[in-house]
mmCIF file of C-alpha atoms in Angstrom:
data_model
loop_
_atom_site.group_PDB
_atom_site.id
_atom_site.type_symbol
_atom_site.label_atom_id
_atom_site.label_comp_id
_atom_site.label_asym_id
_atom_site.label_seq_id
_atom_site.Cartn_x
_atom_site.Cartn_y
_atom_site.Cartn_z
ATOM 1 C CA MET Q 1 51.873 58.114 7.188
ATOM 2 C CA ASN Q 2 52.001 55.221 9.655
ATOM 3 C CA HIS Q 3 54.060 55.484 12.818
ATOM 4 C CA LEU Q 4 57.802 55.055 12.369
ATOM 5 C CA THR Q 5 59.223 51.580 12.694
ATOM 6 C CA MET Q 6 62.038 50.818 15.110
ATOM 7 C CA GLU Q 7 64.404 50.565 12.124
ATOM 8 C CA GLN Q 8 63.470 54.099 11.094
ATOM 9 C CA LEU Q 9 63.813 55.409 14.653
ATOM 10 C CA VAL Q 10 67.213 53.765 15.043
ATOM 11 C CA ALA Q 11 68.287 55.173 11.653
ATOM 12 C CA LEU Q 12 67.326 58.693 12.757
ATOM 13 C CA ARG Q 13 70.096 58.532 15.364
ATOM 14 C CA GLU Q 14 72.744 57.931 12.722
ATOM 15 C CA PRO Q 15 74.799 60.916 11.603
ATOM 16 C CA SER Q 16 74.456 60.083 7.911
ATOM 17 C CA THR Q 17 71.272 60.791 6.001
ATOM 18 C CA GLU Q 18 69.716 57.571 4.847
ATOM 19 C CA PRO Q 19 67.088 57.249 2.104
ATOM 20 C CA GLY Q 20 63.704 58.052 3.584
ATOM 21 C CA SER Q 21 65.085 59.891 6.570
ATOM 22 C CA HIS Q 22 63.710 63.234 5.359
ATOM 23 C CA ALA Q 23 60.164 61.864 5.302
ATOM 24 C CA ALA Q 24 60.726 60.214 8.662
ATOM 25 C CA ARG Q 25 61.857 63.504 10.170
ATOM 26 C CA GLN Q 26 58.851 65.277 8.766
ATOM 27 C CA HIS Q 27 56.581 62.664 10.296
ATOM 28 C CA LEU Q 28 58.368 63.015 13.604
ATOM 29 C CA GLY Q 29 57.585 66.734 13.642
ATOM 30 C CA SER Q 30 53.895 66.085 13.501
ATOM 31 C CA CYS Q 31 53.602 62.848 15.538
ATOM 32 C CA PRO Q 32 53.886 63.047 19.352
ATOM 33 C CA ALA Q 33 53.754 59.243 19.646
ATOM 34 C CA CYS Q 34 56.820 58.771 17.459
ATOM 35 C CA ARG Q 35 58.652 61.598 19.235
ATOM 36 C CA ALA Q 36 57.949 59.872 22.536
ATOM 37 C CA GLU Q 37 59.223 56.596 21.080
ATOM 38 C CA LEU Q 38 62.419 58.280 19.918
ATOM 39 C CA ASP Q 39 62.811 59.780 23.401
ATOM 40 C CA ARG Q 40 62.489 56.306 24.901
ATOM 41 C CA LEU Q 41 65.161 55.070 22.548
ATOM 42 C CA HIS Q 42 67.511 57.923 23.535
ATOM 43 C CA GLN Q 43 66.837 57.283 27.221
ATOM 44 C CA ARG Q 44 67.400 53.558 26.855
ATOM 45 C CA VAL Q 45 70.765 54.158 25.209
ATOM 46 C CA ALA Q 46 71.667 56.695 27.921
ATOM 47 C CA ARG Q 47 70.808 54.095 30.568
ATOM 48 C CA LEU Q 48 72.931 51.508 28.765
ATOM 49 C CA ARG Q 49 75.882 53.870 28.789
ATOM 50 C CA ALA Q 50 75.335 54.531 32.482
ATOM 51 C CA LEU Q 51 75.448 50.847 33.471
ATOM 52 C CA PRO Q 52 78.185 50.185 36.018
ATOM 53 C CA THR Q 53 81.569 48.948 34.829
ATOM 54 C CA LEU Q 54 81.871 45.242 35.610
ATOM 55 C CA ARG Q 55 85.179 44.056 36.983
ATOM 56 C CA PRO Q 56 86.800 40.628 36.833
ATOM 57 C CA ALA Q 57 86.776 38.553 39.991
ATOM 58 C CA ARG Q 58 90.296 37.306 39.353
ATOM 59 C CA ASN Q 59 93.511 39.010 38.373
ATOM 60 C CA ARG Q 60 94.554 37.565 35.029
ATOM 61 C CA PHE Q 61 97.790 39.464 34.597
ATOM 62 C CA ASN Q 62 99.951 36.625 35.925
ATOM 63 C CA ALA Q 63 98.315 34.239 33.474
ATOM 64 C CA VAL Q 64 98.983 36.696 30.626
ATOM 65 C CA ARG Q 65 102.616 37.024 31.708
ATOM 66 C CA GLY Q 66 102.943 33.271 32.075
ATOM 67 C CA HIS Q 67 101.746 32.870 28.532
ATOM 68 C CA LEU Q 68 104.172 35.461 27.185
ATOM 69 C CA VAL Q 69 107.083 33.899 29.075
ATOM 70 C CA ALA Q 70 106.136 30.462 27.754
ATOM 71 C CA ASP Q 71 106.009 32.007 24.268
ATOM 72 C CA ARG Q 72 109.590 33.231 24.604
ATOM 73 C CA ARG Q 73 110.809 29.917 25.973
ATOM 74 C CA ARG Q 74 109.122 28.083 23.145
ATOM 75 C CA LYS Q 75 110.765 30.307 20.576
ATOM 76 C CA ARG Q 76 114.129 29.776 22.231
ATOM 77 C CA VAL Q 77 113.607 26.009 22.229
ATOM 78 C CA ARG Q 78 112.543 26.071 18.598
ATOM 79 C CA TRP Q 79 115.334 28.232 17.314
ATOM 80 C CA ALA Q 80 118.181 27.175 19.568
ATOM 81 C CA GLY Q 81 117.136 23.625 20.262
ATOM 82 C CA LEU Q 82 115.596 22.280 17.126
ATOM 83 C CA GLY Q 83 118.489 23.159 14.856
ATOM 84 C CA GLY Q 84 120.878 21.294 17.078
ATOM 85 C CA LEU Q 85 118.352 18.594 17.643
ATOM 86 C CA ALA Q 86 118.005 17.867 13.963
ATOM 87 C CA LEU Q 87 121.759 17.537 13.891
ATOM 88 C CA ALA Q 88 121.704 15.258 16.940
ATOM 89 C CA ALA Q 89 118.986 13.110 15.382
ATOM 90 C CA SER Q 90 120.854 12.779 12.118
ATOM 91 C CA LEU Q 91 124.108 11.969 13.937
ATOM 92 C CA ALA Q 92 122.305 9.354 16.016
ATOM 93 C CA LEU Q 93 120.669 7.821 12.973
ATOM 94 C CA PHE Q 94 123.961 7.879 11.097
ATOM 95 C CA ALA Q 95 125.638 6.114 13.997
ATOM 96 C CA VAL Q 96 122.917 3.484 14.019
ATOM 97 C CA VAL Q 97 122.554 2.774 10.304
ATOM 98 C CA ARG Q 98 126.100 3.220 9.010
ATOM 99 C CA PRO Q 99 127.915 0.032 8.065
ATOM 100 C CA ALA Q 100 129.326 -1.462 11.200
ATOM 101 C CA PRO Q 101 133.082 -2.003 11.201
ATOM 102 C CA ALA Q 102 132.591 -5.286 12.952
ATOM 103 C CA PRO Q 103 129.611 -7.634 13.351
ATOM 104 C CA ARG Q 104 127.382 -6.196 16.025
ATOM 105 C CA GLY Q 105 126.038 -8.226 18.830
ATOM 106 C CA ALA Q 106 122.338 -8.915 19.248
ATOM 107 C CA ALA Q 107 122.165 -6.574 22.236
ATOM 108 C CA GLU Q 108 123.665 -3.678 20.273
ATOM 109 C CA ALA Q 109 121.325 -4.319 17.352
ATOM 110 C CA ALA Q 110 118.360 -4.268 19.694
ATOM 111 C CA LEU Q 111 119.565 -0.997 21.196
ATOM 112 C CA SER Q 112 119.934 0.498 17.722
ATOM 113 C CA ASN Q 113 116.438 -0.535 16.750
ATOM 114 C CA GLU Q 114 115.028 0.917 19.931
ATOM 115 C CA LEU Q 115 116.882 4.166 19.331
ATOM 116 C CA ILE Q 116 115.406 4.476 15.849
ATOM 117 C CA GLU Q 117 111.924 3.826 17.219
ATOM 118 C CA THR Q 118 112.404 6.375 19.995
ATOM 119 C CA ILE Q 119 113.667 9.051 17.598
ATOM 120 C CA THR Q 120 110.726 8.359 15.299
ATOM 121 C CA ARG Q 121 108.347 8.681 18.233
ATOM 122 C CA SER Q 122 109.991 11.939 19.262
ATOM 123 C CA GLN Q 123 109.545 13.321 15.746
ATOM 124 C CA GLN Q 124 105.875 12.289 15.749
ATOM 125 C CA LEU Q 125 105.303 14.084 19.032
ATOM 126 C CA GLU Q 126 107.154 17.138 17.748
ATOM 127 C CA ARG Q 127 104.813 17.246 14.750
ATOM 128 C CA ALA Q 128 101.787 16.784 17.039
ATOM 129 C CA LEU Q 129 102.981 19.698 19.158
ATOM 130 C CA VAL Q 130 103.372 21.926 16.116
ATOM 131 C CA ALA Q 131 99.884 20.914 14.924
ATOM 132 C CA ILE Q 132 98.436 21.907 18.292
ATOM 133 C CA SER Q 133 100.029 25.362 17.820
ATOM 134 C CA PRO Q 134 100.712 26.069 21.500
ATOM 135 C CA GLU Q 135 101.348 29.761 20.806
ATOM 136 C CA ASN Q 136 97.641 30.107 19.983
ATOM 137 C CA ARG Q 137 96.454 28.645 23.249
ATOM 138 C CA VAL Q 138 95.545 30.221 26.538
ATOM 139 C CA LEU Q 139 97.105 28.767 29.667
ATOM 140 C CA ASP Q 140 96.302 29.540 33.259
ATOM 141 C CA SER Q 141 99.329 30.577 35.291
ATOM 142 C CA ARG Q 142 99.810 27.118 36.856
ATOM 143 C CA THR Q 143 99.716 25.374 33.487
ATOM 144 C CA ALA Q 144 102.011 27.997 31.978
ATOM 145 C CA THR Q 145 104.492 27.266 34.785
ATOM 146 C CA ILE Q 146 104.289 23.522 34.095
ATOM 147 C CA THR Q 147 104.830 23.943 30.349
ATOM 148 C CA GLY Q 148 107.680 26.376 31.053
ATOM 149 C CA ARG Q 149 109.439 23.770 33.219
ATOM 150 C CA LEU Q 150 108.892 21.026 30.663
ATOM 151 C CA GLU Q 151 110.302 23.246 27.914
ATOM 152 C CA ASP Q 152 113.307 24.147 30.065
ATOM 153 C CA ARG Q 153 114.049 20.477 30.681
ATOM 154 C CA LEU Q 154 113.582 19.765 27.003
ATOM 155 C CA GLN Q 155 116.149 22.403 26.200
ATOM 156 C CA LEU Q 156 118.638 20.745 28.582
ATOM 157 C CA VAL Q 157 118.009 17.319 27.059
ATOM 158 C CA ASP Q 158 118.562 18.736 23.577
ATOM 159 C CA ARG Q 159 121.853 20.247 24.682
ATOM 160 C CA ASP Q 160 122.930 16.903 26.193
ATOM 161 C CA LEU Q 161 121.915 15.120 23.009
ATOM 162 C CA GLN Q 162 124.227 17.295 20.997
ATOM 163 C CA ALA Q 163 127.038 16.560 23.456
ATOM 164 C CA ALA Q 164 126.250 12.831 23.332
ATOM 165 C CA GLY Q 165 126.672 12.882 19.555
ATOM 166 C CA LEU Q 166 130.316 13.797 20.107
ATOM 167 C CA MET Q 167 131.018 10.989 22.566
ATOM 168 C CA ASN Q 168 133.187 8.072 21.583
ATOM 169 C CA GLU Q 169 131.338 5.062 20.313
ATOM 170 C CA GLN Q 170 131.470 3.158 23.539
ATOM 171 C CA GLY Q 171 128.499 4.130 25.621
ATOM 172 C CA ARG Q 172 127.181 6.597 23.078
ATOM 173 C CA LEU Q 173 124.275 4.404 22.039
ATOM 174 C CA ILE Q 174 123.117 3.866 25.601
ATOM 175 C CA GLU Q 175 123.403 7.551 26.478
ATOM 176 C CA GLN Q 176 121.590 8.625 23.323
ATOM 177 C CA LEU Q 177 118.806 6.153 23.957
ATOM 178 C CA ARG Q 178 118.438 7.401 27.523
ATOM 179 C CA LEU Q 179 118.234 11.027 26.361
ATOM 180 C CA TRP Q 180 115.852 10.335 23.487
ATOM 181 C CA ARG Q 181 113.590 8.417 25.858
ATOM 182 C CA GLU Q 182 113.609 11.370 28.232
ATOM 183 C CA ARG Q 183 112.859 13.666 25.313
ATOM 184 C CA VAL Q 184 109.878 11.527 24.294
ATOM 185 C CA GLY Q 185 108.594 11.604 27.872
ATOM 186 C CA LEU Q 186 108.849 15.389 28.035
ATOM 187 C CA LEU Q 187 107.221 15.910 24.650
ATOM 188 C CA ASP Q 188 104.461 13.491 25.580
ATOM 189 C CA ALA Q 189 103.804 15.475 28.753
ATOM 190 C CA LEU Q 190 103.815 18.765 26.815
ATOM 191 C CA VAL Q 191 101.319 17.503 24.261
ATOM 192 C CA ASP Q 192 99.178 16.157 27.076
ATOM 193 C CA VAL Q 193 99.195 19.485 28.924
ATOM 194 C CA HIS Q 194 98.227 21.412 25.806
ATOM 195 C CA VAL Q 195 95.480 19.008 24.835
ATOM 196 C CA THR Q 196 93.916 18.703 28.269
ATOM 197 C CA ARG Q 197 94.604 22.013 30.035
ATOM 198 C CA ALA Q 198 94.708 24.766 27.415
ATOM 199 C CA SER Q 199 92.067 26.388 25.283
ATOM 200 C CA TYR Q 200 92.472 28.019 21.908
ATOM 201 C CA ALA Q 201 93.031 31.748 21.912
ATOM 202 C CA GLY Q 202 91.860 31.667 18.318
ATOM 203 C CA LEU Q 203 94.571 33.956 17.107
ATOM 204 C CA MET H 1 87.965 55.248 33.388
ATOM 205 C CA THR H 2 91.682 55.026 33.974
ATOM 206 C CA ALA H 3 93.467 56.962 31.295
ATOM 207 C CA PHE H 4 96.695 55.837 29.733
ATOM 208 C CA GLY H 5 97.568 59.242 28.413
ATOM 209 C CA ALA H 6 99.593 60.125 25.344
ATOM 210 C CA MET H 7 102.624 61.152 27.429
ATOM 211 C CA GLU H 8 102.502 57.967 29.458
ATOM 212 C CA LEU H 9 102.168 55.950 26.275
ATOM 213 C CA ASP H 10 105.117 57.697 24.619
ATOM 214 C CA ALA H 11 107.265 56.728 27.574
ATOM 215 C CA ALA H 12 105.877 53.215 27.843
ATOM 216 C CA LEU H 13 105.813 52.219 24.184
ATOM 217 C CA PRO H 14 109.531 51.388 23.797
ATOM 218 C CA ARG H 15 109.383 49.385 27.039
ATOM 219 C CA LEU H 16 106.238 47.592 25.918
ATOM 220 C CA ARG H 17 107.900 46.712 22.628
ATOM 221 C CA ALA H 18 110.874 45.330 24.563
ATOM 222 C CA GLY H 19 108.522 43.145 26.623
ATOM 223 C CA ASP H 20 109.132 44.990 29.917
ATOM 224 C CA PRO H 21 106.836 43.311 32.499
ATOM 225 C CA ALA H 22 106.351 46.513 34.530
ATOM 226 C CA ALA H 23 105.178 48.426 31.453
ATOM 227 C CA GLN H 24 102.912 45.534 30.498
ATOM 228 C CA GLU H 25 101.384 45.489 33.945
ATOM 229 C CA ALA H 26 100.775 49.256 33.837
ATOM 230 C CA LEU H 27 98.944 48.929 30.530
ATOM 231 C CA TYR H 28 97.014 45.929 31.805
ATOM 232 C CA ARG H 29 95.927 47.759 34.970
ATOM 233 C CA ALA H 30 94.911 50.824 32.955
ATOM 234 C CA PHE H 31 92.578 48.947 30.622
ATOM 235 C CA GLU H 32 91.584 45.810 32.493
ATOM 236 C CA PRO H 33 88.166 47.163 33.665
ATOM 237 C CA GLN H 34 87.163 48.473 30.243
ATOM 238 C CA VAL H 35 88.230 45.320 28.420
ATOM 239 C CA TYR H 36 86.527 43.045 30.926
ATOM 240 C CA ASN H 37 83.365 45.167 30.940
ATOM 241 C CA LEU H 38 83.149 45.076 27.147
ATOM 242 C CA ALA H 39 83.757 41.319 27.140
ATOM 243 C CA ARG H 40 81.260 40.656 29.916
ATOM 244 C CA ARG H 41 78.574 42.733 28.216
ATOM 245 C CA ILE H 42 78.992 40.676 25.061
ATOM 246 C CA CYS H 43 79.747 37.183 26.418
ATOM 247 C CA ARG H 44 77.253 35.093 28.304
ATOM 248 C CA THR H 45 79.422 33.966 31.187
ATOM 249 C CA THR H 46 82.054 35.471 33.446
ATOM 250 C CA GLU H 47 84.393 32.626 32.450
ATOM 251 C CA ASP H 48 84.101 33.552 28.771
ATOM 252 C CA ALA H 49 84.654 37.215 29.602
ATOM 253 C CA GLU H 50 87.771 36.371 31.625
ATOM 254 C CA ASP H 51 89.095 34.300 28.737
ATOM 255 C CA VAL H 52 88.509 37.244 26.396
ATOM 256 C CA LEU H 53 90.305 39.536 28.841
ATOM 257 C CA GLN H 54 93.320 37.221 28.882
ATOM 258 C CA GLU H 55 93.327 36.593 25.130
ATOM 259 C CA THR H 56 93.046 40.320 24.445
ATOM 260 C CA PHE H 57 96.107 41.246 26.474
ATOM 261 C CA ILE H 58 98.150 38.356 25.120
ATOM 262 C CA GLU H 59 97.363 39.640 21.634
ATOM 263 C CA VAL H 60 98.035 43.253 22.655
ATOM 264 C CA PHE H 61 101.489 42.441 24.047
ATOM 265 C CA ARG H 62 102.362 40.129 21.174
ATOM 266 C CA SER H 63 101.471 42.664 18.532
ATOM 267 C CA ILE H 64 102.396 45.906 20.291
ATOM 268 C CA GLY H 65 105.135 46.299 17.676
ATOM 269 C CA ARG H 66 102.422 46.813 15.071
ATOM 270 C CA PHE H 67 100.792 49.646 17.028
ATOM 271 C CA ARG H 68 102.151 52.779 15.406
ATOM 272 C CA GLY H 69 101.379 55.048 18.337
ATOM 273 C CA ASP H 70 99.663 57.713 16.270
ATOM 274 C CA GLY H 71 96.148 56.853 17.429
ATOM 275 C CA SER H 72 94.417 56.126 20.692
ATOM 276 C CA ILE H 73 95.852 53.077 22.424
ATOM 277 C CA TRP H 74 92.429 52.381 23.947
ATOM 278 C CA ALA H 75 90.794 52.358 20.500
ATOM 279 C CA TRP H 76 93.387 49.796 19.379
ATOM 280 C CA VAL H 77 93.003 47.634 22.501
ATOM 281 C CA ARG H 78 89.222 47.889 22.256
ATOM 282 C CA THR H 79 89.204 46.682 18.658
ATOM 283 C CA ILE H 80 91.215 43.628 19.691
ATOM 284 C CA ALA H 81 88.895 43.016 22.660
ATOM 285 C CA SER H 82 85.759 43.340 20.512
ATOM 286 C CA SER H 83 87.173 40.981 17.951
ATOM 287 C CA LYS H 84 88.093 38.415 20.634
ATOM 288 C CA ALA H 85 84.656 38.657 22.246
ATOM 289 C CA LEU H 86 82.893 38.153 18.911
ATOM 290 C CA MET H 87 85.216 35.267 18.136
ATOM 291 C CA LYS H 88 84.232 33.707 21.450
ATOM 292 C CA LEU H 89 80.561 34.009 20.477
ATOM 293 C CA ARG H 90 81.251 32.348 17.137
ATOM 294 C CA ARG H 91 83.269 29.557 18.719
ATOM 295 C CA ASN H 92 80.505 28.845 21.205
ATOM 296 C CA LYS H 93 78.010 28.762 18.345
ATOM 297 C CA TYR H 94 75.612 30.994 20.203
ATOM 298 C CA ARG H 95 74.639 32.510 16.890
ATOM 299 C CA ASP H 96 73.039 29.275 15.754
ATOM 300 C CA THR H 97 70.702 29.283 18.715
ATOM 301 C CA ASP H 98 69.815 32.973 18.818
ATOM 302 C CA GLU H 99 66.119 32.467 18.252
ATOM 303 C CA LEU H 100 65.934 29.620 20.739
ATOM 304 C CA PHE H 101 67.822 31.707 23.245
ATOM 305 C CA GLU H 102 65.379 34.599 23.176
ATOM 306 C CA GLU H 103 62.289 32.421 23.112
ATOM 307 C CA ALA H 104 63.457 29.926 25.724
ATOM 308 C CA ALA H 105 62.608 32.038 28.732
ATOM 309 C CA PRO H 106 59.979 34.612 27.847
ATOM 310 C CA MET H 107 59.761 37.554 30.226
ATOM 311 C CA LYS H 108 56.454 38.324 31.861
ATOM 312 C CA ARG H 109 55.315 41.737 30.737
ATOM 313 C CA ASP H 110 53.827 42.497 34.136
ATOM 314 C CA ASP H 111 56.920 41.608 36.136
ATOM 315 C CA ALA H 112 57.770 44.996 37.612
ATOM 316 C CA ALA H 113 61.215 44.032 38.865
ATOM 317 C CA LEU H 114 62.370 42.719 35.504
ATOM 318 C CA ARG H 115 60.614 45.513 33.653
ATOM 319 C CA MET H 116 62.869 48.012 35.351
ATOM 320 C CA ASP H 117 66.040 45.971 34.980
ATOM 321 C CA LEU H 118 67.861 46.909 31.846
ATOM 322 C CA GLU H 119 70.712 44.522 32.659
ATOM 323 C CA ALA H 120 68.328 41.578 32.907
ATOM 324 C CA ALA H 121 66.717 42.561 29.602
ATOM 325 C CA MET H 122 70.137 42.792 27.946
ATOM 326 C CA GLU H 123 71.022 39.341 29.279
ATOM 327 C CA ARG H 124 67.844 38.026 27.714
ATOM 328 C CA LEU H 125 68.721 39.257 24.245
ATOM 329 C CA SER H 126 70.368 36.826 21.874
ATOM 330 C CA PRO H 127 74.174 37.046 22.091
ATOM 331 C CA THR H 128 74.425 38.509 18.588
ATOM 332 C CA SER H 129 71.812 41.192 19.241
ATOM 333 C CA ARG H 130 73.353 42.039 22.591
ATOM 334 C CA ALA H 131 76.778 42.380 21.012
ATOM 335 C CA VAL H 132 75.427 44.705 18.315
ATOM 336 C CA VAL H 133 73.603 46.880 20.867
ATOM 337 C CA TRP H 134 76.677 47.176 23.043
ATOM 338 C CA LEU H 135 79.151 47.803 20.242
ATOM 339 C CA HIS H 136 76.929 50.355 18.523
ATOM 340 C CA ASP H 137 75.129 52.186 21.307
ATOM 341 C CA VAL H 138 77.801 52.125 24.005
ATOM 342 C CA GLU H 139 81.172 51.650 22.325
ATOM 343 C CA GLY H 140 80.204 53.803 19.356
ATOM 344 C CA TYR H 141 81.148 51.513 16.488
ATOM 345 C CA THR H 142 79.416 52.127 13.155
ATOM 346 C CA HIS H 143 77.258 49.503 11.493
ATOM 347 C CA GLU H 144 79.954 49.104 8.854
ATOM 348 C CA GLU H 145 82.570 48.388 11.513
ATOM 349 C CA ILE H 146 80.312 45.974 13.385
ATOM 350 C CA GLY H 147 79.352 44.186 10.177
ATOM 351 C CA SER H 148 83.005 43.815 9.316
ATOM 352 C CA MET H 149 83.955 42.498 12.766
ATOM 353 C CA MET H 150 81.080 40.007 12.660
ATOM 354 C CA GLU H 151 81.899 38.964 9.102
ATOM 355 C CA LYS H 152 78.449 40.215 8.116
ATOM 356 C CA THR H 153 77.066 43.289 6.385
ATOM 357 C CA ALA H 154 76.202 46.712 7.761
ATOM 358 C CA SER H 155 72.547 45.910 7.026
ATOM 359 C CA PHE H 156 72.781 42.873 9.256
ATOM 360 C CA SER H 157 74.018 45.078 12.090
ATOM 361 C CA LYS H 158 71.224 47.610 11.490
ATOM 362 C CA SER H 159 68.486 45.007 11.506
ATOM 363 C CA GLN H 160 69.914 43.323 14.618
ATOM 364 C CA LEU H 161 69.963 46.679 16.404
ATOM 365 C CA ALA H 162 66.363 47.527 15.484
ATOM 366 C CA ARG H 163 65.201 44.065 16.441
ATOM 367 C CA ALA H 164 67.019 44.260 19.769
ATOM 368 C CA HIS H 165 65.497 47.637 20.601
ATOM 369 C CA THR H 166 62.031 46.377 19.707
ATOM 370 C CA ARG H 167 62.502 43.537 22.173
ATOM 371 C CA LEU H 168 64.018 45.729 24.862
ATOM 372 C CA ARG H 169 61.184 48.196 24.440
ATOM 373 C CA GLY H 170 58.626 45.432 24.891
ATOM 374 C CA TRP H 171 60.368 43.832 27.843
ATOM 375 C CA LEU H 172 61.117 47.047 29.683
ATOM 376 C CA GLY H 173 57.675 48.602 29.218
ATOM 377 C CA GLU H 174 59.315 52.003 29.373
ATOM 378 C CA GLU H 175 57.661 55.281 30.221
ATOM 379 C CA VAL H 176 59.241 58.479 28.968
ATOM 380 C CA ALA H 177 61.029 60.283 31.781
ATOM 381 C CA VAL H 178 59.884 63.878 32.109
#
């Protein structure tokens, strides 16, 4: 019999009996060269196991925590904010498109059009953010702090938007437009942070 | 190796499930070296290994509710870490360049310093082969488990291991210690 191949030597270390292992063991008993090769294999594995434990240069716990905190904030924003936001958006759109009791001026019509465009833009950014799936991305602690602040501000804007929907007609349009613009700015920044500063965790 | 014993785990598990930062930090500190070491032995760069470390613990804390507590917490964390490290290899497409990687910088057989350096020889293996060697020979995973984690077969793992040891044997020029 020829000397054992590395595949056969490696297989001899397995607990299960593979086809051909009996013949391989018999050969091993009569072949000093193959026994020496198996010894080398055992020693190599022992040396591998004895390699020193490598340690990270940086503490990543804060980044992990930052990510988990951002996760919670995001869930809060989604569950608490988006429900109300949908309501705010529909109220705003209703206010803009419902039949006007009196002929509207050109300035008011322009404001209404801008509001519709801003809400549409906000919805596009919201969809882009969902497509990015921020919960599956890794953030360093600084970026996690930035996204946390943006999400906090977004939550406040959403709350104000709901309040603005209950305002009397005078001034409501201007206030809603201001808030929706702010919302678009915040969402734009969030998308930008996730696209440029995060990497996929691949979850 | 820092142990996170069964008693400690029993006490910590409800707090971990509630997202208690102190409990999370204790678990992180207990397993950070092992997770990083596993990741660093598989990944090519320290940056990749640090990413795997972070991704592993994010996943651990997110899914701690699914850990039933009847097995070893380290075995569970290690499976997540191995999976993340292999995912990192796949994402970086190292696998596609395995052959090129090993052939790109051939080791001189008569270089005594390198011949004695097992770490350098491991670094020179293709990422896939290195991962198989580490997961099988050091972490103790079976070929079936490695094949499954790599989305390959057990035979693939076996042949990668044999091939890796053939190369290591050649590069290291080992003598049998008496």
